[in-house]
Short mmCIF file of C-alpha atoms in Angstrom, two decimals:
data_model
loop_
_atom_site.label_atom_id
_atom_site.label_comp_id
_atom_site.label_asym_id
_atom_site.label_seq_id
_atom_site.Cartn_x
_atom_site.Cartn_y
_atom_site.Cartn_z
CA UNK F 762 -98.60 31.36 33.76
CA UNK F 763 -101.49 29.23 32.62
CA UNK F 764 -101.30 25.48 32.57
CA UNK F 765 -101.93 25.41 28.82
CA UNK F 766 -98.99 27.76 28.13
CA UNK F 767 -96.69 25.65 30.25
CA UNK F 768 -97.66 22.56 28.29
CA UNK F 769 -96.95 24.37 25.01
CA UNK F 770 -93.53 25.53 26.20
CA UNK F 771 -92.67 22.03 27.38
CA UNK F 772 -93.74 20.63 24.00
CA UNK F 773 -91.59 23.14 22.14
CA UNK F 774 -88.60 22.37 24.37
CA UNK F 775 -89.05 18.66 23.73
CA UNK F 776 -89.25 19.30 19.98
CA UNK F 777 -86.07 21.41 20.18
CA UNK F 778 -84.25 18.68 22.05
CA UNK F 779 -85.39 16.09 19.51
CA UNK F 780 -84.41 18.32 16.58
CA UNK F 781 -80.99 18.93 18.12
CA UNK F 782 -80.54 15.21 18.65
CA UNK F 783 -81.51 14.48 15.02
CA UNK F 784 -79.14 17.21 13.82
CA UNK F 785 -76.29 15.74 15.86
CA UNK F 786 -77.00 12.29 14.48
CA UNK F 787 -77.13 13.65 10.93
CA UNK F 788 -73.80 15.44 11.44
CA UNK F 789 -72.30 12.24 12.83
CA UNK F 790 -73.56 10.27 9.82
CA UNK F 791 -72.15 12.93 7.51
CA UNK F 792 -68.76 12.74 9.23
CA UNK F 793 -68.79 8.96 8.93
CA UNK F 794 -69.73 9.20 5.26
CA UNK F 795 -66.90 11.67 4.65
CA UNK F 796 -64.45 9.38 6.45
CA UNK F 797 -65.60 6.37 4.39
CA UNK F 798 -65.23 8.42 1.21
CA UNK F 799 -61.70 9.46 2.19
CA UNK F 800 -60.78 5.86 2.97
CA UNK F 801 -62.22 4.73 -0.35
CA UNK F 802 -60.23 7.41 -2.17
CA UNK F 803 -57.07 6.38 -0.36
CA UNK F 804 -57.61 2.72 -1.23
CA UNK F 805 -58.26 3.66 -4.85
CA UNK F 806 -55.04 5.67 -4.98
CA UNK F 807 -53.11 2.80 -3.42
CA UNK F 808 -54.58 0.45 -5.99
CA UNK F 809 -53.58 2.81 -8.80
CA UNK F 810 -50.05 3.15 -7.42
CA UNK F 811 -49.56 -0.53 -6.65
CA UNK F 812 -46.65 -2.02 -8.58
CA UNK F 813 -46.00 -5.64 -9.31
CA UNK F 814 -42.44 -6.93 -8.75
CA UNK F 815 -41.96 -6.89 -12.52
CA UNK F 816 -43.07 -3.25 -12.75
CA UNK F 817 -40.71 -2.30 -9.91
CA UNK F 818 -37.77 -3.90 -11.74
CA UNK F 819 -38.51 -1.91 -14.89
CA UNK F 820 -38.86 1.46 -13.14
CA UNK F 821 -35.87 3.75 -13.60
CA UNK F 822 -33.60 4.20 -10.59
CA UNK F 823 -32.53 7.12 -8.48
CA UNK F 824 -28.82 7.92 -8.09
CA UNK F 825 -28.37 5.92 -4.87
CA UNK F 826 -30.56 3.06 -6.08
CA UNK F 827 -28.49 2.77 -9.26
CA UNK F 828 -25.22 2.54 -7.36
CA UNK F 829 -26.76 -0.02 -5.04
CA UNK F 830 -27.92 -2.13 -8.01
CA UNK F 831 -24.38 -2.08 -9.43
CA UNK F 832 -22.85 -3.08 -6.11
CA UNK F 833 -25.30 -5.83 -5.20
CA UNK F 834 -26.09 -7.28 -8.64
CA UNK F 835 -23.26 -6.66 -11.09
CA UNK F 836 -20.06 -6.42 -9.06
CA UNK F 837 -20.36 -9.73 -7.14
CA UNK F 838 -20.68 -11.60 -10.44
CA UNK F 839 -16.99 -11.07 -11.28
CA UNK F 840 -14.92 -14.21 -10.79
CA UNK F 841 -11.23 -13.88 -11.61
CA UNK F 842 -9.08 -16.98 -11.92
CA UNK F 843 -6.40 -16.87 -9.21
CA UNK F 844 -3.61 -18.14 -11.47
CA UNK F 845 -1.31 -15.39 -12.78
CA UNK F 846 0.35 -17.91 -15.12
CA UNK F 847 -2.76 -18.24 -17.28
CA UNK F 848 -2.42 -16.73 -20.77
CA UNK F 849 -3.34 -13.11 -21.28
CA UNK F 850 -2.88 -10.54 -24.01
CA UNK F 851 0.87 -10.12 -23.74
CA UNK F 852 2.88 -8.84 -20.76
CA UNK F 853 1.03 -7.13 -17.92
CA UNK F 854 2.68 -3.83 -18.90
CA UNK F 855 5.34 -2.82 -21.43
CA UNK F 856 7.35 0.09 -20.06
CA UNK F 857 10.23 0.05 -22.53
CA UNK F 858 10.81 3.57 -23.80
CA UNK F 859 8.21 5.03 -21.46
CA UNK F 860 8.52 8.22 -19.45
CA UNK F 861 9.37 7.13 -15.90
CA UNK F 862 8.17 8.82 -12.75
CA UNK F 863 10.52 9.97 -10.00
CA UNK F 864 8.26 10.14 -6.95
CA UNK F 865 5.15 8.19 -5.95
CA UNK F 866 2.99 9.53 -3.13
CA UNK F 867 -0.38 8.91 -1.57
CA UNK F 868 -3.18 11.21 -2.73
CA UNK F 869 -3.99 12.26 0.80
CA UNK F 870 -7.04 14.43 0.21
CA UNK F 871 -8.89 12.32 -2.37
CA UNK F 872 -11.21 10.82 0.26
CA UNK F 873 -12.17 14.31 1.43
CA UNK F 874 -12.71 15.52 -2.14
CA UNK F 875 -14.80 12.46 -2.93
CA UNK F 876 -17.00 12.74 0.16
CA UNK F 877 -17.70 16.38 -0.65
CA UNK F 878 -18.43 15.62 -4.30
CA UNK F 879 -20.65 12.65 -3.41
CA UNK F 880 -22.74 14.83 -1.12
CA UNK F 881 -23.13 17.33 -3.99
CA UNK F 882 -24.23 14.52 -6.30
CA UNK F 883 -26.84 13.30 -3.83
CA UNK F 884 -28.15 16.83 -3.39
CA UNK F 885 -28.27 17.58 -7.13
CA UNK F 886 -29.66 14.27 -8.37
CA UNK F 887 -31.90 13.59 -5.37
CA UNK F 888 -34.86 11.28 -5.88
CA UNK F 889 -35.17 11.80 -9.63
CA UNK F 890 -35.38 8.54 -11.54
CA UNK F 891 -32.62 9.28 -14.03
CA UNK F 892 -30.71 5.99 -14.22
CA UNK F 893 -31.22 2.46 -15.58
CA UNK F 894 -33.63 0.18 -13.74
CA UNK F 895 -32.81 -2.81 -11.59
CA UNK F 896 -34.04 -5.01 -14.42
CA UNK F 897 -31.62 -3.35 -16.85
CA UNK F 898 -28.69 -4.05 -14.52
CA UNK F 899 -29.79 -7.67 -14.11
CA UNK F 900 -30.03 -8.01 -17.90
CA UNK F 901 -26.55 -6.55 -18.26
CA UNK F 902 -25.23 -9.13 -15.81
CA UNK F 903 -26.77 -11.91 -17.90
CA UNK F 904 -25.33 -10.50 -21.12
CA UNK F 905 -21.82 -10.27 -19.75
CA UNK F 906 -21.82 -13.88 -18.47
CA UNK F 907 -19.13 -13.01 -15.93
CA UNK F 908 -18.04 -16.45 -14.83
CA UNK F 909 -14.37 -16.24 -15.85
CA UNK F 910 -12.38 -13.16 -16.85
CA UNK F 911 -8.74 -13.75 -17.71
CA UNK F 912 -7.42 -11.07 -20.07
CA UNK F 913 -7.52 -7.34 -20.67
CA UNK F 914 -9.96 -7.58 -23.57
CA UNK F 915 -12.57 -9.56 -21.63
CA UNK F 916 -12.18 -7.68 -18.33
CA UNK F 917 -12.69 -4.43 -20.23
CA UNK F 918 -16.38 -5.19 -20.82
CA UNK F 919 -16.89 -5.68 -17.10
CA UNK F 920 -15.03 -2.50 -16.10
CA UNK F 921 -16.95 -0.47 -18.65
CA UNK F 922 -20.24 -1.90 -17.36
CA UNK F 923 -19.76 -1.49 -13.61
CA UNK F 924 -17.61 1.66 -13.47
CA UNK F 925 -16.94 3.60 -16.69
CA UNK F 926 -20.45 3.86 -18.16
CA UNK F 927 -22.15 4.46 -14.79
CA UNK F 928 -19.60 7.16 -13.94
CA UNK F 929 -20.18 8.83 -17.30
CA UNK F 930 -23.95 8.78 -16.76
CA UNK F 931 -23.55 10.29 -13.30
CA UNK F 932 -21.20 13.03 -14.50
CA UNK F 933 -23.40 14.02 -17.42
CA UNK F 934 -26.62 14.05 -15.36
CA UNK F 935 -24.87 16.17 -12.75
CA UNK F 936 -23.40 18.58 -15.29
CA UNK F 937 -26.84 19.14 -16.82
CA UNK F 938 -28.02 20.49 -13.45
CA UNK F 939 -25.26 22.98 -12.65
CA UNK F 940 -24.44 26.44 -13.93
CA UNK F 941 -22.18 27.15 -15.61
CA UNK F 942 -21.93 23.76 -17.24
CA UNK F 943 -18.42 22.28 -17.43
CA UNK F 944 -19.06 19.98 -20.39
CA UNK F 945 -20.11 16.36 -20.63
CA UNK F 946 -17.86 13.32 -20.46
CA UNK F 947 -17.80 11.23 -23.64
CA UNK F 948 -16.10 7.86 -23.90
CA UNK F 949 -13.37 7.62 -26.54
CA UNK F 950 -11.00 4.85 -27.62
CA UNK F 951 -8.89 4.77 -30.78
CA UNK F 952 -9.26 1.01 -31.19
CA UNK F 953 -12.97 0.81 -30.35
CA UNK F 954 -14.68 -1.43 -32.88
CA UNK F 955 -18.25 -1.35 -31.61
CA UNK F 956 -19.18 2.18 -32.60
CA UNK F 957 -18.66 4.80 -35.29
CA UNK F 958 -15.18 6.20 -35.71
CA UNK F 959 -14.43 9.58 -34.18
CA UNK F 960 -11.67 12.06 -34.93
CA UNK F 961 -8.78 11.82 -32.52
CA UNK F 962 -8.29 14.97 -30.41
CA UNK F 963 -4.91 16.57 -31.01
CA UNK F 964 -3.71 16.14 -27.42
CA UNK F 965 -3.98 12.35 -27.48
CA UNK F 966 -0.40 11.34 -28.05
CA UNK F 967 -0.41 7.61 -27.23
CA UNK F 968 -3.04 5.35 -28.83
CA UNK F 969 -2.01 2.43 -26.57
CA UNK F 970 -4.10 3.66 -23.65
CA UNK F 971 -7.29 1.64 -23.10
CA UNK F 972 -9.66 4.51 -22.40
CA UNK F 973 -9.72 8.26 -22.86
CA UNK F 974 -12.20 10.53 -21.11
CA UNK F 975 -13.15 13.41 -23.41
CA UNK F 976 -14.70 16.74 -22.45
CA UNK F 977 -17.45 17.20 -25.04
CA UNK F 978 -18.65 20.81 -25.18
CA UNK F 979 -21.80 21.43 -27.28
CA UNK F 980 -20.18 24.13 -29.40
CA UNK F 981 -16.49 23.67 -28.67
CA UNK F 982 -13.59 21.30 -29.29
CA UNK F 983 -13.34 17.83 -27.76
CA UNK F 984 -10.57 17.78 -25.17
CA UNK F 985 -9.07 14.69 -23.50
CA UNK F 986 -9.12 15.03 -19.70
CA UNK F 987 -8.66 11.51 -18.33
CA UNK F 988 -6.84 8.28 -19.21
CA UNK F 989 -7.65 4.76 -18.05
CA UNK F 990 -5.70 1.50 -18.10
CA UNK F 991 -7.30 -1.95 -17.77
CA UNK F 992 -5.40 -4.98 -16.47
CA UNK F 993 -6.61 -8.55 -16.13
CA UNK F 994 -7.72 -9.33 -12.58
CA UNK F 995 -5.85 -12.65 -12.49
CA UNK F 996 -2.58 -10.92 -13.47
CA UNK F 997 -2.74 -8.13 -10.90
CA UNK F 998 -5.54 -8.76 -8.37
CA UNK F 999 -6.67 -6.41 -5.63
CA UNK F 1000 -4.50 -8.21 -3.09
CA UNK F 1001 -1.38 -7.26 -5.09
CA UNK F 1002 -2.33 -3.58 -5.13
CA UNK F 1003 -3.07 -3.72 -1.40
CA UNK F 1004 0.18 -5.54 -0.62
CA UNK F 1005 2.29 -2.96 -2.44
CA UNK F 1006 0.33 0.30 -2.16
CA UNK F 1007 -1.40 -0.38 1.14
CA UNK F 1008 1.79 -0.28 3.21
CA UNK F 1009 3.14 2.72 5.07
CA UNK F 1010 6.68 2.81 3.69
CA UNK F 1011 8.10 5.74 1.73
CA UNK F 1012 7.30 4.93 -1.87
CA UNK F 1013 9.84 7.33 -3.33
CA UNK F 1014 12.63 5.37 -1.62
CA UNK F 1015 11.44 1.78 -1.54
CA UNK F 1016 8.91 0.92 -4.24
CA UNK F 1017 11.32 0.79 -7.13
CA UNK F 1018 14.22 -0.25 -4.90
CA UNK F 1019 12.12 -3.35 -4.22
CA UNK F 1020 11.72 -3.94 -7.93
CA UNK F 1021 13.12 -7.46 -7.59
CA UNK F 1022 9.91 -8.64 -5.92
CA UNK F 1023 7.65 -9.94 -8.68
CA UNK F 1024 4.50 -8.47 -7.13
CA UNK F 1025 6.13 -5.09 -6.59
CA UNK F 1026 7.59 -5.09 -10.09
CA UNK F 1027 4.17 -5.79 -11.61
CA UNK F 1028 2.49 -2.94 -9.73
CA UNK F 1029 5.38 -0.59 -10.54
CA UNK F 1030 5.17 -1.39 -14.26
CA UNK F 1031 1.42 -0.83 -14.34
CA UNK F 1032 1.73 2.54 -12.61
CA UNK F 1033 4.59 3.57 -14.90
CA UNK F 1034 2.55 2.69 -17.98
CA UNK F 1035 -0.42 4.78 -16.79
CA UNK F 1036 1.91 7.63 -15.81
CA UNK F 1037 3.51 7.54 -19.26
CA UNK F 1038 0.10 7.90 -20.95
CA UNK F 1039 -0.78 10.81 -18.65
CA UNK F 1040 2.46 12.67 -19.38
CA UNK F 1041 2.37 12.04 -23.14
CA UNK F 1042 -1.26 13.14 -23.26
CA UNK F 1043 -0.62 16.15 -20.98
CA UNK F 1044 -3.30 14.92 -18.58
CA UNK F 1045 -3.49 15.52 -14.84
CA UNK F 1046 -5.72 12.54 -14.03
CA UNK F 1047 -5.89 8.83 -14.77
CA UNK F 1048 -6.71 5.47 -13.27
CA UNK F 1049 -5.83 1.78 -13.37
CA UNK F 1050 -8.51 -0.91 -13.00
CA UNK F 1051 -8.35 -4.70 -12.92
CA UNK F 1052 -11.98 -5.55 -12.28
CA UNK F 1053 -11.71 -6.16 -8.55
CA UNK F 1054 -9.57 -3.10 -7.79
CA UNK F 1055 -9.10 0.50 -8.90
CA UNK F 1056 -6.29 3.02 -8.36
CA UNK F 1057 -6.89 6.73 -9.05
CA UNK F 1058 -3.91 8.80 -10.20
CA UNK F 1059 -3.02 12.50 -10.35
CA UNK F 1060 0.03 14.40 -11.62
CA UNK F 1061 0.46 17.97 -10.27
CA UNK F 1062 0.91 20.54 -13.03
CA UNK F 1063 3.77 22.15 -11.10
CA UNK F 1064 5.53 18.85 -10.34
CA UNK F 1065 5.15 16.48 -13.31
CA UNK F 1066 7.75 14.08 -11.93
CA UNK F 1067 5.45 13.09 -9.06
CA UNK F 1068 2.50 10.71 -9.26
CA UNK F 1069 -0.17 10.78 -6.55
CA UNK F 1070 -2.30 7.65 -6.09
CA UNK F 1071 -5.42 6.64 -4.20
CA UNK F 1072 -6.22 2.95 -3.76
CA UNK F 1073 -9.87 2.31 -2.95
CA UNK F 1074 -9.74 1.07 0.63
CA UNK F 1075 -12.82 -1.13 0.49
CA UNK F 1076 -13.30 -4.29 -1.53
CA UNK F 1077 -15.44 -3.76 -4.61
CA UNK F 1078 -17.97 -6.30 -3.35
CA UNK F 1079 -18.89 -4.21 -0.30
CA UNK F 1080 -22.35 -2.81 -1.13
CA UNK F 1081 -21.61 0.80 -0.19
CA UNK F 1082 -22.76 3.30 -2.86
CA UNK F 1083 -20.48 6.04 -1.54
CA UNK F 1084 -17.39 3.79 -1.78
CA UNK F 1085 -18.30 2.15 -5.07
CA UNK F 1086 -15.90 2.26 -8.01
CA UNK F 1087 -18.51 4.03 -10.14
CA UNK F 1088 -18.94 6.82 -7.58
CA UNK F 1089 -15.18 7.20 -7.14
CA UNK F 1090 -14.59 7.32 -10.89
CA UNK F 1091 -17.34 9.94 -11.21
CA UNK F 1092 -15.47 12.13 -8.71
CA UNK F 1093 -12.20 11.62 -10.59
CA UNK F 1094 -13.88 12.52 -13.89
CA UNK F 1095 -15.44 15.67 -12.43
CA UNK F 1096 -12.03 16.72 -11.09
CA UNK F 1097 -10.56 16.09 -14.53
CA UNK F 1098 -13.26 18.14 -16.25
CA UNK F 1099 -12.46 21.10 -14.02
CA UNK F 1100 -8.68 20.63 -13.90
CA UNK F 1101 -6.73 23.82 -14.44
CA UNK F 1102 -4.28 23.94 -11.53
CA UNK F 1103 -2.40 21.29 -9.55
CA UNK F 1104 -4.94 18.57 -8.66
CA UNK F 1105 -3.26 16.96 -5.67
CA UNK F 1106 -1.79 18.22 -2.45
#
């Protein structure tokens, strides 16, 4: 090979090496440019999605967020005067002429039914923002001005705000997502003065009850499915329910035998009043609430002389969405909407 040819080959090889080097550097610069572009896009997206604290408060809540807002913002604001002698709207319960129950038993499987239903609610409602915002709950707290609640009329606003309305929202959102639909839950009270009058369903036989849960079918009749009784928290606080219903004795034998005890007598009268409304209205489900406590009730269709009860075993101020009064009442309402056979075992 001639010397001139060797020099030409060497020159070409050097040019190839240099071209390859420049190509590698160009590719590296292109990769860096792409990376910078991706980072810029990411920063732009983060800037677009950035929310101020005020914007976060106004954003609608998911199912679990809503329950958490109720538990951490609204519920702790209840302060009940610890003096049962303070005036209230008449006696704690008038049971004269009422239908009286024969047997009172624990509703042993309510916790299981509730856990199963709560899991279904979480699965169905998921991360959709279907419920009022944190700001809306804070505004509700301010509107209620819950610094002292001493009678049934005033405690009613609180119970409706932290349990009844949230439960109704949950039930109706859930029903809209299942097939076949069971019907929505509409609030109904004969003596409600803050809304338009509604025709009374035929099965409502006692207008003295505080709250009636109505199955509202789009193209069918309105049917009562649930009854609620409100009692002032200072007249029958959570500690009274726990003292009487939280014991292990046989209720059928001892609750009414112990009627002489003032605390026991008060609880017994309240349960009898709720039971009377359930029987007169031909309803399988009901509840009693006093603001800081809630008792869920069920009457088996095949044993109407027996009343099953479930006392929420955690204080209402414990911020647990699963154990909240709103979640428990939603389960009770869903059971009532589907009630055809005996509800309790």
